[in-house]
Structures are given as C-alpha cells and as structure tokens.
Short mmCIF file of C-alpha atoms in Angstrom, two decimals:
data_model
loop_
_atom_site.label_atom_id
_atom_site.label_comp_id
_atom_site.label_asym_id
_atom_site.label_seq_id
_atom_site.Cartn_x
_atom_site.Cartn_y
_atom_site.Cartn_z
CA MET C 1 71.56 -31.59 10.36
CA SER C 2 74.07 -33.64 8.48
CA GLU C 3 74.55 -33.31 4.78
CA ALA C 4 73.29 -36.85 4.18
CA THR C 5 69.94 -36.26 5.93
CA VAL C 6 69.47 -33.05 4.01
CA ARG C 7 70.10 -34.93 0.77
CA ILE C 8 67.69 -37.73 1.71
CA GLN C 9 65.04 -35.17 2.58
CA LYS C 10 65.56 -33.45 -0.72
CA ILE C 11 65.26 -36.71 -2.64
CA ARG C 12 62.11 -37.62 -0.75
CA LYS C 13 60.63 -34.22 -1.47
CA ASP C 14 61.48 -34.57 -5.14
CA THR C 15 59.87 -38.00 -5.43
CA VAL C 16 56.74 -36.78 -3.69
CA LYS C 17 56.53 -33.95 -6.19
CA THR C 18 57.08 -36.31 -9.13
CA ARG C 19 54.43 -38.65 -7.82
CA LEU C 20 52.05 -35.77 -7.31
CA ILE C 21 52.51 -34.65 -10.91
CA LEU C 22 52.24 -38.21 -12.25
CA PHE C 23 49.12 -39.31 -10.37
CA GLY C 24 47.57 -35.88 -10.64
CA THR C 25 47.91 -36.04 -14.41
CA LEU C 26 46.53 -39.59 -14.55
CA ALA C 27 43.55 -38.66 -12.39
CA PHE C 28 42.99 -35.57 -14.51
CA LEU C 29 43.06 -37.69 -17.70
CA LEU C 30 40.51 -40.08 -16.17
CA LEU C 31 38.28 -37.12 -15.36
CA ILE C 32 38.58 -35.60 -18.82
CA GLY C 33 37.97 -39.05 -20.27
CA SER C 34 34.79 -39.48 -18.30
CA VAL C 35 33.51 -36.01 -19.19
CA PHE C 36 34.00 -36.62 -22.92
CA SER C 37 33.37 -40.37 -22.75
CA GLU C 38 30.56 -40.29 -25.32
CA HIS C 39 32.91 -38.90 -27.93
CA LEU C 40 35.73 -41.32 -27.19
CA THR C 41 33.96 -44.60 -27.82
CA PRO C 42 34.97 -46.54 -30.94
CA CYS C 43 31.49 -48.11 -31.28
CA ASP C 44 28.00 -47.36 -29.98
CA PRO C 45 28.01 -48.79 -26.42
CA TYR C 46 24.29 -49.56 -26.52
CA LEU C 47 24.12 -51.06 -30.05
CA GLN C 48 23.24 -54.74 -29.87
CA ASP C 49 24.62 -57.10 -32.50
CA LEU C 50 23.48 -60.62 -31.61
CA THR C 51 25.29 -62.24 -34.51
CA ASN C 52 28.53 -61.03 -32.97
CA ALA C 53 27.74 -61.84 -29.31
CA LYS C 54 30.43 -63.02 -26.88
CA ALA C 55 33.14 -62.39 -29.43
CA ALA C 56 36.70 -62.79 -28.16
CA PRO C 57 38.99 -59.72 -28.06
CA SER C 58 40.05 -58.78 -31.57
CA ALA C 59 41.21 -55.73 -33.49
CA ALA C 60 37.61 -54.57 -33.96
CA HIS C 61 36.65 -55.15 -30.32
CA ILE C 62 39.72 -54.89 -28.10
CA PHE C 63 37.89 -56.10 -25.00
CA GLY C 64 35.52 -58.39 -26.95
CA THR C 65 31.74 -58.14 -26.84
CA ASP C 66 29.15 -59.10 -24.25
CA ARG C 67 26.19 -61.47 -24.57
CA TYR C 68 24.22 -58.94 -26.65
CA GLY C 69 27.19 -58.26 -28.90
CA ARG C 70 27.84 -54.79 -27.43
CA ASP C 71 31.42 -53.56 -27.66
CA MET C 72 32.99 -53.90 -24.17
CA LEU C 73 35.60 -51.19 -24.65
CA SER C 74 32.93 -48.63 -25.52
CA ARG C 75 30.82 -49.73 -22.58
CA VAL C 76 33.74 -49.43 -20.19
CA ILE C 77 34.52 -45.95 -21.50
CA VAL C 78 30.93 -44.80 -21.20
CA GLY C 79 30.69 -46.51 -17.81
CA SER C 80 33.39 -44.18 -16.51
CA ARG C 81 30.84 -41.38 -16.62
CA ALA C 82 28.55 -43.12 -14.13
CA SER C 83 31.37 -44.45 -11.93
CA ILE C 84 33.74 -41.50 -11.71
CA TYR C 85 31.09 -38.79 -11.82
CA SER C 86 28.98 -40.28 -9.10
CA THR C 87 32.02 -41.03 -6.95
CA LEU C 88 33.21 -37.45 -7.12
CA LEU C 89 29.72 -36.16 -6.48
CA LEU C 90 29.44 -38.47 -3.49
CA VAL C 91 32.80 -37.46 -2.03
CA ALA C 92 32.01 -33.77 -2.58
CA VAL C 93 28.66 -34.12 -0.82
CA ILE C 94 30.01 -35.95 2.22
CA THR C 95 32.97 -33.58 2.52
CA VAL C 96 30.79 -30.48 2.46
CA VAL C 97 28.00 -31.86 4.64
CA GLY C 98 30.32 -33.61 7.11
CA THR C 99 32.60 -30.59 7.46
CA GLY C 100 29.63 -28.27 7.86
CA ILE C 101 28.12 -30.36 10.63
CA GLY C 102 31.50 -30.83 12.32
CA VAL C 103 32.42 -27.15 12.31
CA PHE C 104 28.96 -26.23 13.56
CA CYS C 105 29.22 -28.74 16.42
CA GLY C 106 32.73 -27.69 17.36
CA TRP C 107 31.92 -24.01 17.27
CA HIS C 108 28.50 -24.09 18.89
CA GLY C 109 29.16 -26.81 21.46
CA LYS C 110 26.54 -27.37 24.16
CA TRP C 111 23.59 -29.75 23.67
CA ILE C 112 23.42 -29.52 19.86
CA ASP C 113 26.98 -30.81 19.72
CA THR C 114 26.13 -33.70 22.02
CA VAL C 115 23.01 -34.66 20.06
CA LEU C 116 24.67 -34.54 16.62
CA MET C 117 27.76 -36.39 17.80
CA ARG C 118 25.68 -39.19 19.36
CA ILE C 119 23.85 -39.49 16.04
CA SER C 120 27.17 -39.75 14.23
CA ASP C 121 28.27 -42.40 16.76
CA MET C 122 25.18 -44.40 15.81
CA PHE C 123 26.18 -44.27 12.15
CA LEU C 124 29.77 -45.18 12.97
CA ALA C 125 28.65 -48.14 15.05
CA PHE C 126 27.22 -49.97 12.02
CA PRO C 127 29.49 -51.80 9.61
CA GLY C 128 29.54 -49.39 6.67
CA LEU C 129 28.60 -51.38 3.62
CA VAL C 130 25.96 -53.44 5.44
CA PHE C 131 24.23 -50.27 6.52
CA ALA C 132 24.52 -48.82 3.02
CA LEU C 133 22.91 -52.00 1.68
CA ALA C 134 20.03 -51.58 4.08
CA VAL C 135 19.53 -47.91 3.20
CA ALA C 136 19.81 -48.57 -0.54
CA GLY C 137 17.44 -51.51 -0.15
CA VAL C 138 14.82 -49.35 1.55
CA LEU C 139 15.19 -46.52 -0.97
CA GLY C 140 15.17 -48.92 -3.92
CA GLY C 141 17.72 -49.30 -6.69
CA GLY C 142 19.21 -46.58 -8.86
CA LEU C 143 22.49 -44.75 -8.87
CA GLN C 144 21.01 -41.73 -7.10
CA ASN C 145 19.76 -43.82 -4.20
CA ALA C 146 23.09 -45.63 -3.95
CA ILE C 147 24.80 -42.23 -3.61
CA ILE C 148 22.32 -41.17 -0.93
CA ALA C 149 22.90 -44.44 0.96
CA LEU C 150 26.67 -44.12 0.90
CA ALA C 151 26.52 -40.43 1.82
CA ALA C 152 24.33 -41.27 4.80
CA ILE C 153 26.91 -43.64 6.22
CA SER C 154 30.06 -41.68 5.33
CA TRP C 155 29.50 -38.15 6.64
CA PRO C 156 30.29 -38.89 10.33
CA LYS C 157 33.97 -39.41 9.61
CA TYR C 158 34.26 -35.90 8.20
CA ALA C 159 32.12 -34.42 10.95
CA ARG C 160 34.48 -35.97 13.53
CA ILE C 161 37.62 -34.58 11.91
CA ALA C 162 36.12 -31.13 11.36
CA ARG C 163 34.78 -31.00 14.89
CA SER C 164 38.04 -31.88 16.59
CA GLN C 165 39.99 -29.49 14.38
CA THR C 166 37.52 -26.70 15.10
CA LEU C 167 37.77 -27.34 18.82
CA SER C 168 41.53 -27.02 18.76
CA GLN C 169 41.38 -23.91 16.56
CA LYS C 170 38.85 -22.32 18.88
CA GLU C 171 41.39 -22.09 21.69
CA THR C 172 44.16 -20.47 19.66
CA PRO C 173 45.09 -16.88 20.47
CA TYR C 174 44.53 -15.75 16.90
CA LEU C 175 40.88 -16.75 17.03
CA LYS C 176 40.51 -14.82 20.26
CA ALA C 177 42.20 -11.91 18.52
CA ALA C 178 39.77 -12.23 15.61
CA ARG C 179 36.85 -12.10 18.03
CA LEU C 180 38.36 -9.05 19.69
CA SER C 181 38.66 -7.47 16.25
CA GLY C 182 34.89 -7.57 16.13
CA SER C 183 34.55 -10.31 13.52
CA GLY C 184 31.21 -12.10 13.57
CA THR C 185 30.73 -15.85 13.75
CA TRP C 186 30.36 -16.38 9.99
CA LYS C 187 33.40 -14.33 9.20
CA ILE C 188 35.48 -16.22 11.74
CA ILE C 189 34.32 -19.59 10.43
CA PHE C 190 34.87 -18.82 6.75
CA LYS C 191 37.98 -16.65 6.97
CA HIS C 192 39.86 -18.23 9.86
CA ILE C 193 38.63 -21.69 10.81
CA LEU C 194 37.88 -23.29 7.44
CA PRO C 195 41.15 -22.33 5.71
CA ASN C 196 43.07 -23.66 8.70
CA ILE C 197 41.28 -27.01 8.97
CA MET C 198 40.85 -27.78 5.26
CA GLY C 199 44.20 -29.62 4.96
CA PRO C 200 43.41 -32.88 6.80
CA ILE C 201 39.84 -32.89 5.51
CA LEU C 202 40.91 -32.61 1.87
CA VAL C 203 43.48 -35.37 2.34
CA THR C 204 40.80 -37.62 3.83
CA SER C 205 38.45 -36.95 0.96
CA MET C 206 41.15 -37.63 -1.62
CA LEU C 207 41.88 -40.96 0.09
CA ASP C 208 38.16 -41.69 0.15
CA ILE C 209 37.65 -41.37 -3.60
CA GLY C 210 39.05 -44.85 -4.25
CA THR C 211 37.08 -46.44 -1.42
CA MET C 212 33.85 -44.76 -2.44
CA MET C 213 34.32 -45.78 -6.06
CA MET C 214 34.66 -49.37 -4.97
CA GLU C 215 31.66 -49.22 -2.65
CA LEU C 216 29.49 -47.66 -5.34
CA ALA C 217 30.58 -50.37 -7.77
CA GLY C 218 29.90 -52.91 -5.02
CA LEU C 219 26.35 -51.64 -4.53
CA SER C 220 25.80 -51.72 -8.28
CA PHE C 221 27.21 -55.23 -8.43
CA LEU C 222 24.64 -56.29 -5.85
CA GLY C 223 21.93 -54.73 -7.98
CA LEU C 224 21.32 -51.70 -5.76
CA GLY C 225 23.12 -49.14 -7.89
CA ALA C 226 22.92 -48.35 -11.59
CA LYS C 227 20.14 -50.11 -13.44
CA PRO C 228 20.68 -51.77 -16.84
CA PRO C 229 21.06 -50.84 -19.61
CA ILE C 230 23.09 -47.94 -18.17
CA ALA C 231 26.74 -48.86 -18.40
CA GLU C 232 28.32 -48.80 -14.95
CA TRP C 233 31.34 -50.86 -14.02
CA GLY C 234 29.86 -52.60 -11.01
CA SER C 235 26.62 -53.55 -12.70
CA MET C 236 28.47 -54.61 -15.85
CA MET C 237 30.47 -57.08 -13.81
CA SER C 238 27.35 -58.31 -12.12
CA ASP C 239 25.50 -58.79 -15.44
CA THR C 240 28.22 -60.91 -16.85
CA ARG C 241 29.41 -62.88 -13.85
CA SER C 242 27.61 -66.06 -14.99
CA LEU C 243 29.72 -65.99 -18.14
CA ILE C 244 33.05 -65.74 -16.33
CA THR C 245 34.08 -69.36 -17.09
CA THR C 246 33.24 -69.23 -20.79
CA VAL C 247 33.92 -65.60 -21.83
CA PRO C 248 36.12 -64.14 -19.09
CA TRP C 249 36.86 -60.87 -20.95
CA VAL C 250 33.39 -59.49 -20.28
CA THR C 251 34.06 -59.32 -16.56
CA PHE C 252 37.72 -58.60 -17.03
CA ALA C 253 37.20 -55.28 -18.81
CA PRO C 254 35.09 -53.45 -16.16
CA GLY C 255 37.12 -55.12 -13.40
CA LEU C 256 40.32 -53.75 -14.84
CA ALA C 257 38.73 -50.32 -15.17
CA ILE C 258 37.72 -50.32 -11.49
CA PHE C 259 41.13 -51.61 -10.44
CA VAL C 260 43.04 -49.00 -12.41
CA SER C 261 40.96 -46.01 -11.41
CA VAL C 262 40.72 -46.96 -7.73
CA MET C 263 44.49 -47.43 -7.79
CA ILE C 264 45.12 -44.04 -9.37
CA PHE C 265 42.89 -42.19 -6.92
CA ASN C 266 44.31 -44.05 -3.92
CA LEU C 267 47.87 -43.31 -4.95
CA LEU C 268 46.94 -39.69 -5.58
CA GLY C 269 45.41 -39.50 -2.11
CA ASP C 270 48.52 -41.04 -0.56
CA THR C 271 50.73 -38.62 -2.41
CA ILE C 272 48.69 -35.62 -1.37
CA ARG C 273 48.89 -36.80 2.22
CA ASP C 274 52.67 -37.06 1.95
CA TYR C 275 52.83 -33.68 0.30
CA ALA C 276 50.71 -32.05 3.00
CA ASP C 277 52.87 -33.59 5.74
CA PRO C 278 54.94 -30.74 7.18
CA LYS C 279 57.92 -33.08 7.58
CA ASN C 280 58.25 -33.13 3.83
CA ARG C 281 58.35 -29.39 3.55
CA GLY C 282 61.79 -27.95 3.14
CA ARG C 283 61.85 -25.09 5.62
CA MET G 1 35.19 12.78 39.82
CA GLU G 2 36.55 11.09 36.77
CA GLN G 3 34.88 7.90 35.64
CA PRO G 4 37.04 4.76 35.62
CA VAL G 5 37.70 3.19 32.21
CA LEU G 6 37.31 -0.24 33.68
CA LYS G 7 35.54 -1.18 36.83
CA VAL G 8 35.39 -4.77 38.00
CA GLU G 9 33.03 -5.69 40.82
CA SER G 10 33.43 -8.95 42.73
CA LEU G 11 34.28 -10.88 39.57
CA THR G 12 34.25 -14.62 40.15
CA LYS G 13 34.84 -17.68 38.01
CA ILE G 14 34.18 -21.15 39.31
CA PHE G 15 35.04 -24.07 37.07
CA THR G 16 32.81 -27.03 37.76
CA ARG G 17 33.55 -30.51 36.56
CA LYS G 18 31.83 -33.77 37.29
CA GLY G 19 33.64 -35.84 39.89
CA ARG G 20 35.98 -33.06 40.91
CA PRO G 21 35.68 -30.37 43.53
CA ASP G 22 34.76 -26.91 42.20
CA MET G 23 37.74 -24.78 41.26
CA LYS G 24 37.59 -21.13 42.20
CA ALA G 25 39.92 -19.70 39.58
CA VAL G 26 38.99 -16.11 40.32
CA ASP G 27 37.46 -15.28 43.68
CA HIS G 28 35.52 -12.02 44.04
CA ILE G 29 38.07 -9.59 42.70
CA SER G 30 37.24 -5.90 42.43
CA PHE G 31 39.33 -3.07 41.08
CA GLU G 32 39.18 0.12 39.04
CA LEU G 33 41.34 1.45 36.27
CA MET G 34 41.39 5.21 35.71
CA PRO G 35 41.93 6.93 32.35
CA GLY G 36 45.59 7.12 31.42
CA GLU G 37 46.56 4.81 34.24
CA CYS G 38 48.72 1.74 33.90
CA LEU G 39 47.71 -1.00 36.28
CA GLY G 40 49.93 -4.01 36.82
CA LEU G 41 48.49 -7.38 37.72
CA ILE G 42 51.02 -9.87 39.03
CA GLY G 43 50.80 -13.34 40.41
CA GLU G 44 52.26 -16.80 39.87
CA SER G 45 51.07 -19.22 37.21
CA GLY G 46 47.62 -20.48 38.02
CA SER G 47 46.73 -17.54 40.20
CA GLY G 48 43.85 -16.59 37.92
CA LYS G 49 45.31 -13.64 36.04
CA THR G 50 44.50 -14.97 32.58
CA THR G 51 41.06 -16.20 33.64
CA ALA G 52 40.30 -12.72 34.97
CA VAL G 53 41.44 -11.14 31.72
CA ASN G 54 39.44 -13.58 29.62
CA MET G 55 36.36 -12.60 31.58
CA ILE G 56 37.05 -8.89 31.20
CA THR G 57 37.37 -9.33 27.42
CA ARG G 58 34.22 -11.48 27.53
CA LEU G 59 35.92 -14.46 25.94
CA LEU G 60 34.81 -16.34 29.04
CA ASP G 61 31.54 -15.92 30.93
CA PRO G 62 31.92 -14.99 34.60
CA THR G 63 30.14 -16.98 37.28
CA GLU G 64 29.43 -13.87 39.28
CA GLY G 65 30.19 -10.17 39.34
CA ARG G 66 30.03 -7.21 37.00
CA ILE G 67 32.34 -5.64 34.46
CA LEU G 68 31.87 -1.98 33.60
CA LEU G 69 33.72 -0.56 30.65
CA ASP G 70 33.57 3.22 30.44
CA GLY G 71 30.57 3.16 32.74
CA ASP G 72 28.58 0.63 30.70
CA ASP G 73 27.81 -2.81 32.07
CA ILE G 74 29.20 -5.30 29.55
CA THR G 75 28.72 -8.42 31.66
CA GLY G 76 25.66 -9.86 29.94
CA ILE G 77 25.86 -8.51 26.40
CA SER G 78 26.58 -10.58 23.32
CA GLY G 79 26.59 -10.53 19.52
CA ARG G 80 26.51 -7.13 17.83
CA GLU G 81 26.63 -5.15 21.08
CA LEU G 82 29.67 -7.06 22.25
CA ARG G 83 31.45 -6.45 18.96
CA LYS G 84 30.88 -2.72 19.45
CA VAL G 85 32.51 -2.94 22.86
CA TYR G 86 35.67 -4.37 21.29
CA ALA G 87 36.28 -0.98 19.67
CA LYS G 88 37.08 0.29 23.16
CA MET G 89 39.06 -2.66 24.45
CA GLN G 90 41.90 -4.57 22.85
CA MET G 91 44.39 -7.16 23.96
CA VAL G 92 47.98 -8.21 23.25
CA PHE G 93 48.56 -11.91 23.77
CA GLN G 94 51.34 -13.86 25.40
CA THR G 95 52.42 -15.87 22.35
CA PRO G 96 53.12 -13.45 19.53
CA ALA G 97 53.40 -15.93 16.66
CA GLU G 98 50.20 -17.76 17.56
CA SER G 99 48.17 -14.60 17.92
CA PHE G 100 48.13 -14.15 14.13
CA ASP G 101 46.30 -16.45 11.74
CA PRO G 102 49.08 -18.54 10.12
CA ARG G 103 47.35 -18.36 6.74
CA ARG G 104 46.85 -14.61 6.62
CA THR G 105 49.29 -11.75 6.44
CA LEU G 106 50.08 -9.51 9.38
CA GLY G 107 48.45 -6.65 7.50
CA ASP G 108 45.19 -8.61 7.25
CA GLY G 109 45.27 -9.19 10.99
CA ILE G 110 46.05 -5.59 11.87
CA GLY G 111 43.40 -4.22 9.55
CA GLU G 112 40.70 -6.71 10.53
CA SER G 113 39.12 -4.53 13.21
CA LEU G 114 39.13 -1.52 10.89
CA ARG G 115 37.52 -3.48 8.05
CA ASN G 116 34.92 -4.78 10.47
CA ASN G 117 34.10 -1.21 11.36
CA GLY G 118 33.39 -0.27 7.78
CA TRP G 119 36.74 1.06 6.59
CA GLY G 120 37.53 0.71 2.89
CA ARG G 121 40.36 -1.43 1.60
CA ALA G 122 42.64 1.42 0.52
CA ARG G 123 42.14 3.49 3.64
CA THR G 124 42.80 0.45 5.84
CA LYS G 125 45.99 -0.30 3.98
CA MET G 126 47.31 3.20 4.57
CA GLU G 127 46.36 3.12 8.23
CA VAL G 128 48.02 -0.29 8.67
CA ALA G 129 51.25 1.06 7.19
CA GLU G 130 51.13 4.00 9.57
CA LEU G 131 50.42 1.77 12.57
CA LEU G 132 53.32 -0.50 11.68
CA GLU G 133 55.65 2.44 11.45
CA ARG G 134 54.44 3.81 14.76
CA CYS G 135 55.28 0.44 16.31
CA GLY G 136 58.77 0.44 14.85
CA LEU G 137 58.25 -1.80 11.83
CA SER G 138 58.48 -0.87 8.17
CA ALA G 139 55.29 -0.81 6.13
CA ASP G 140 56.22 -3.86 4.06
CA PHE G 141 55.66 -6.08 7.13
CA ALA G 142 51.97 -5.86 6.24
CA SER G 143 52.46 -8.42 3.47
CA ARG G 144 54.44 -10.90 5.58
CA TYR G 145 53.14 -14.04 7.22
CA PRO G 146 53.53 -14.72 10.96
CA HIS G 147 56.13 -17.47 10.43
CA GLN G 148 58.29 -15.10 8.41
CA VAL G 149 58.95 -12.66 11.25
CA SER G 150 60.65 -12.93 14.63
CA GLY G 151 58.84 -13.02 17.97
CA GLY G 152 59.66 -9.42 18.77
CA GLN G 153 58.53 -8.19 15.37
CA CYS G 154 55.37 -10.22 15.69
CA GLN G 155 54.63 -8.70 19.08
CA ARG G 156 55.12 -5.22 17.64
CA ALA G 157 52.61 -6.12 14.95
CA ALA G 158 50.27 -7.42 17.66
CA ILE G 159 50.52 -4.08 19.45
CA ALA G 160 49.82 -2.33 16.15
CA ARG G 161 46.74 -4.53 15.72
CA ALA G 162 45.54 -3.76 19.24
CA LEU G 163 45.94 -0.01 18.72
CA ALA G 164 44.35 0.05 15.24
CA ILE G 165 40.83 0.74 16.44
CA LYS G 166 42.09 3.32 19.01
CA PRO G 167 40.88 1.55 22.14
CA LYS G 168 40.59 3.21 25.53
CA LEU G 169 41.77 0.09 27.28
CA LEU G 170 44.72 -2.03 26.26
CA ILE G 171 45.21 -5.35 27.99
CA CYS G 172 48.65 -6.90 27.79
CA ASP G 173 48.41 -10.52 28.87
CA GLU G 174 52.02 -11.41 29.63
CA ALA G 175 52.87 -9.62 26.42
CA THR G 176 56.58 -9.76 27.12
CA SER G 177 57.07 -13.11 28.81
CA ALA G 178 57.63 -15.12 25.61
CA LEU G 179 60.37 -12.76 24.46
CA ASP G 180 64.01 -12.64 25.44
CA VAL G 181 65.23 -9.93 27.76
CA THR G 182 66.56 -7.42 25.25
CA ILE G 183 63.43 -7.65 23.11
CA GLN G 184 61.36 -7.35 26.26
CA LYS G 185 63.03 -4.06 26.97
CA GLU G 186 62.29 -2.81 23.46
CA ILE G 187 58.63 -3.75 23.73
CA ILE G 188 58.34 -1.99 27.10
CA ALA G 189 60.01 1.07 25.60
CA LEU G 190 57.49 0.97 22.75
CA LEU G 191 54.55 0.71 25.16
CA ASN G 192 55.96 3.56 27.25
CA ASP G 193 56.35 5.67 24.16
CA LEU G 194 52.77 4.97 23.05
CA ARG G 195 51.48 5.77 26.52
CA TRP G 196 53.27 9.06 26.55
CA LYS G 197 51.96 9.98 23.09
CA LEU G 198 48.37 8.95 23.79
CA GLY G 199 48.33 10.33 27.35
CA GLY G 200 44.96 10.04 29.05
CA ASN G 201 43.41 8.33 26.04
CA LEU G 202 44.96 4.97 26.75
CA SER G 203 44.76 2.94 29.93
CA ILE G 204 46.75 -0.24 30.24
CA LEU G 205 46.08 -3.37 32.21
CA PHE G 206 49.47 -5.04 32.33
CA ILE G 207 49.49 -8.70 33.33
CA CYS G 208 52.89 -9.97 34.24
CA HIS G 209 54.74 -12.25 36.61
CA ASP G 210 57.89 -10.17 36.62
CA ILE G 211 57.73 -7.71 39.51
CA ALA G 212 60.74 -5.73 38.31
CA LEU G 213 59.05 -5.04 34.99
CA VAL G 214 55.91 -3.93 36.79
CA GLN G 215 57.91 -1.57 38.98
CA GLN G 216 59.42 0.07 35.90
CA PHE G 217 56.23 0.37 33.96
CA CYS G 218 53.12 0.58 36.12
CA ASP G 219 51.50 3.29 38.23
CA ARG G 220 49.75 0.84 40.50
CA VAL G 221 49.96 -2.87 41.08
CA LEU G 222 47.58 -5.64 42.15
CA VAL G 223 48.99 -8.88 43.50
CA MET G 224 46.89 -11.96 42.88
CA TYR G 225 47.26 -15.21 44.74
CA ARG G 226 44.98 -18.22 44.38
CA GLY G 227 42.24 -16.21 42.70
CA LYS G 228 42.18 -13.37 45.20
CA ILE G 229 43.73 -9.93 45.19
CA VAL G 230 45.99 -10.08 48.22
CA GLU G 231 47.71 -6.76 47.99
CA GLN G 232 47.60 -3.52 46.05
CA GLY G 233 49.32 -0.18 45.94
CA ARG G 234 52.13 1.74 44.25
CA PRO G 235 54.80 -0.69 42.99
CA ASP G 236 57.52 0.94 45.05
CA ASP G 237 55.48 0.68 48.25
CA VAL G 238 54.53 -2.91 47.60
CA ILE G 239 58.11 -3.89 46.92
CA ARG G 240 59.61 -2.01 49.89
CA ASN G 241 56.97 -2.94 52.35
CA PRO G 242 55.09 -6.10 51.35
CA GLN G 243 52.25 -6.99 53.67
CA ASN G 244 51.30 -10.38 52.35
CA ASP G 245 53.31 -13.60 52.69
CA TYR G 246 53.06 -14.43 49.03
CA THR G 247 54.21 -10.95 48.00
CA LYS G 248 57.16 -11.26 50.38
CA ARG G 249 58.18 -14.56 48.85
CA LEU G 250 57.75 -13.17 45.35
CA ILE G 251 60.05 -10.26 46.11
CA GLU G 252 62.59 -12.43 47.92
CA SER G 253 62.77 -14.80 44.98
CA ILE G 254 63.97 -11.97 42.78
CA LEU G 255 66.42 -10.37 45.19
#
C-alpha cells in the first residue's frame, strides 16, 4: 500500500472518530435534556396567559407564545420528553422483538420459520406509514397506541436481518465446535450468535431512530399520537398549523426541534455505520 | 473381542431438493474403528467425506444407517443425551481460524467443553494452560483472539480444545489441508506425539485427501469415491497394489 493511501485512510479514520464523538455528544445532550426537561424550562409549559397570546419572539419568550399564551420554548423542551423517550422506547422494542423473532427463525428453521417469515412478508408488503395509520386508527389515539402501531409495522426489518445473519453464523465451524463442546441452544444463541450478529442490527436501529422520530411526530400531527394538552412536537405543529400565515413561530419552534434531533440521530447512525465498517479499521 | 470405539453401519445421506434429482452424498458406508487405531479416510473433493463426518458427529441427520459410539447407538438421540456423547467424541476442523468464535478468546473456546461439564472457572483455567502447553503453545495464548494468532497456532489450539474433555474418538476433518507444508508436518508430529502418549485411549479418524500423509500417519485407510467406500486396507498395501480405478489414478497423480 502506498504512503498516500495509508495517509488517506488515517485521515478518514480520524474524521469518523471525530464525528462519532461530536454526534455522540450531541445525542447524549439531547437525551439528558429530555430526561431533565421539566427542570430546564424557563416558564411553566402548561400555564395559559391569554393576555399574552400569540406574542412574537422576544427576550421573555424566545420562540414566542402560542394561541393560549403558553411559552413555546418551554413547550418544545418539555415536548422532547414525549418525542425522544417514545422514539427510543419504540426502537428498543422493535430491535429486541425483531431480533428475537429473527434469531429464533434462523436457528429453528422448518415450518415455524416459514410461517413467521410469510407473516413478516405481509407486513413488509404494506406501505409503512399507511399501515401504521390504519393500526393507530383502530387502536385509537394516544402516544402508547402510536408506538404499538409503529412497532407492529417495523419489526420485520429486524427479523429479516437477524434471520439471515443467524443462518450464515449457523454454518460456521466455530458454531459446530460450540455444539461439539456440549453447549446447549440457549448458551449458543446468547454467547456465540448474538454477539456476532449485533453489529449490523445495532447500526440499523441507530439509523432508524431518526426515521421513527419523524413517523411518531407524523402520527401525532395527524392526531393519532399524543393528545393535547401533552406537549409533543408533532401534535404541537398540528395544533398550530392554521396560524402558520399569521404567527409562523408557533409551528417553527417544534419543526426546528424535530429537524435538529432527527438530523443528529441520523448523522450519529451514519457515523456508527462508518465506524463499524471494517474498511475503516486500521489493521 | 475388543469393542470398536466407532462402528458405522450402512450410513447413507441423500440430499433431496425440489426440481433436482436426489443426490446420494454418502451411499451405505460401513466401517469400524478400534481403540487406539488411526483410520484414514481419503477421497477427492465431493466424495462425501465431510458429509460422513458431519453425520458421525450428529451435526447432520443421516437418511439411513446406524452410528455406534463405544457400543451405544447414537443415531437418534438429541438434546441432553447428545451433549453427553460429545464428551467421548471431538473434532478438529479444516479451517483453523474460523473454528474459533472471533469474539471470544482461544482460552474460552478450549475451556468451553469443560465449563459445560461443570468445571469451575479456576480449575478450567489451569487445565487450559496445561492443554496449551501439551500442544506446543505457551499458556498466555489462552487470552488471545483467533485473529491474533497464525493458522498453525490456531490449529494447535483447536487440537487442545478437542482433547480438553479427553475424548475416546478424535476426528480430524482435513485438519492439515489449510496449512502450509512445514506447519502440516508439525501438526502431524504433534498428533503422533499425542497418540503415543495416550495409547489405546485415543482413536483417530483422519480425513484427508493427501495419500502420502495418510501413509505416514494411519494404521488403516478407507478410500471413498462418489459416496462409496471403494477400497480399504493398510496404507502400504493400498498404495503398492491399488485395486480400484480411482485409487490408481489418485496414486498416479502423486507419483
């Protein structure tokens, strides 16, 4: 390898590391912010002040106030709890459930595999958000039901990845060796298969955080997610969309919040994918 | 009369696939392996050697036939009973680096069978160190990962792993074919040494496609061709006086 390629590889590796630190820190700050959101608000996010309704951004209210005179900045901060929390919960649920089903199918094989995979094909055949709308519509509104609806349509992707990875692991000599060592099924799955297939699955789930956040906000926007007066970015935008021509800041604030956090999580996912790519490893 | 360690009776594997004719990978093979004996199994690629071995180790279910290990029929057993059987039978694989979990240390791999049989952590660690030394590696290899060692070292570790549980039957599935010639020689020397030390307590089924290696190492040889055993006998006899066309060609190709 020429000196130049080595140097380029080194630079690329360094930038990936810098990006990982940068976006990791930003995502971590967002998380911390959402956990302690109630203590970070400058005003009470649910306090109505009708004399001060639809006020333009000022020193007292940086993002202005909405039609009930509630401080937008405080509402956006408190809204992070609902948005980020439920997104992470959702991604965690689909990762665990999808991986579990996938590994089980790949390991067990036979008719159970066929049945579960055809079911996942059915879910994959529908356009995602439309199906989520239908499920959420049947279950009724509420953040919890929106999470259930999105989880129901998103697990097959993880099941597919986990299944194919498990199938390829199953044929490796070291798994045969593990079986010959007298390890039982559970031990083989938890000690050998899962650690070896977690890489691509974790990358997928990191990349999914941004998408899921947007879809949750989308469901809320359509009135199928968080119910007022709970502050949630999607429903906040929906509440105020009729005011967009007269007091644009009320939609601007939650929109910006969604944009920024989706961006951070997407970039973090991208960076983790680059980092996990063996081509970027100096070896 | 002494009881064979391994007895295989008309073992058959037919692979069936929709839209394709049935493939007889292994076609009614029968043989016995006596205690302390080293039996060579040679044949070209695709002759069914590995399929046969996978059936003997029960990683693959046979279509027909019986496998008796130490007099017990192990053909139909599964789960806990099968795991008990693996204390008597171990295998060394063709690809050394891939036969260890890339995310676990060699020591973890070597000690796995001991831990599964109820050994404590400290006792296993000591035994692993001793096994490594017996196979010509220093004890600190236990904390290395498969990608940190060479193919030959990895194969030594694989032999250490196979011997950990003190099996009666050791199966070497082309254990030397992925290694270069000098390392091959070292591994054969190691196996010879272990055989001599363990005497009648270790029988070896040695799968190989190198007839010269088999002549050096084995007491008896089976020649497989297209799923059938076409010839058997002492290596010297088979080489000097081959009866079967395939065996003749195999020997000619080397000379």
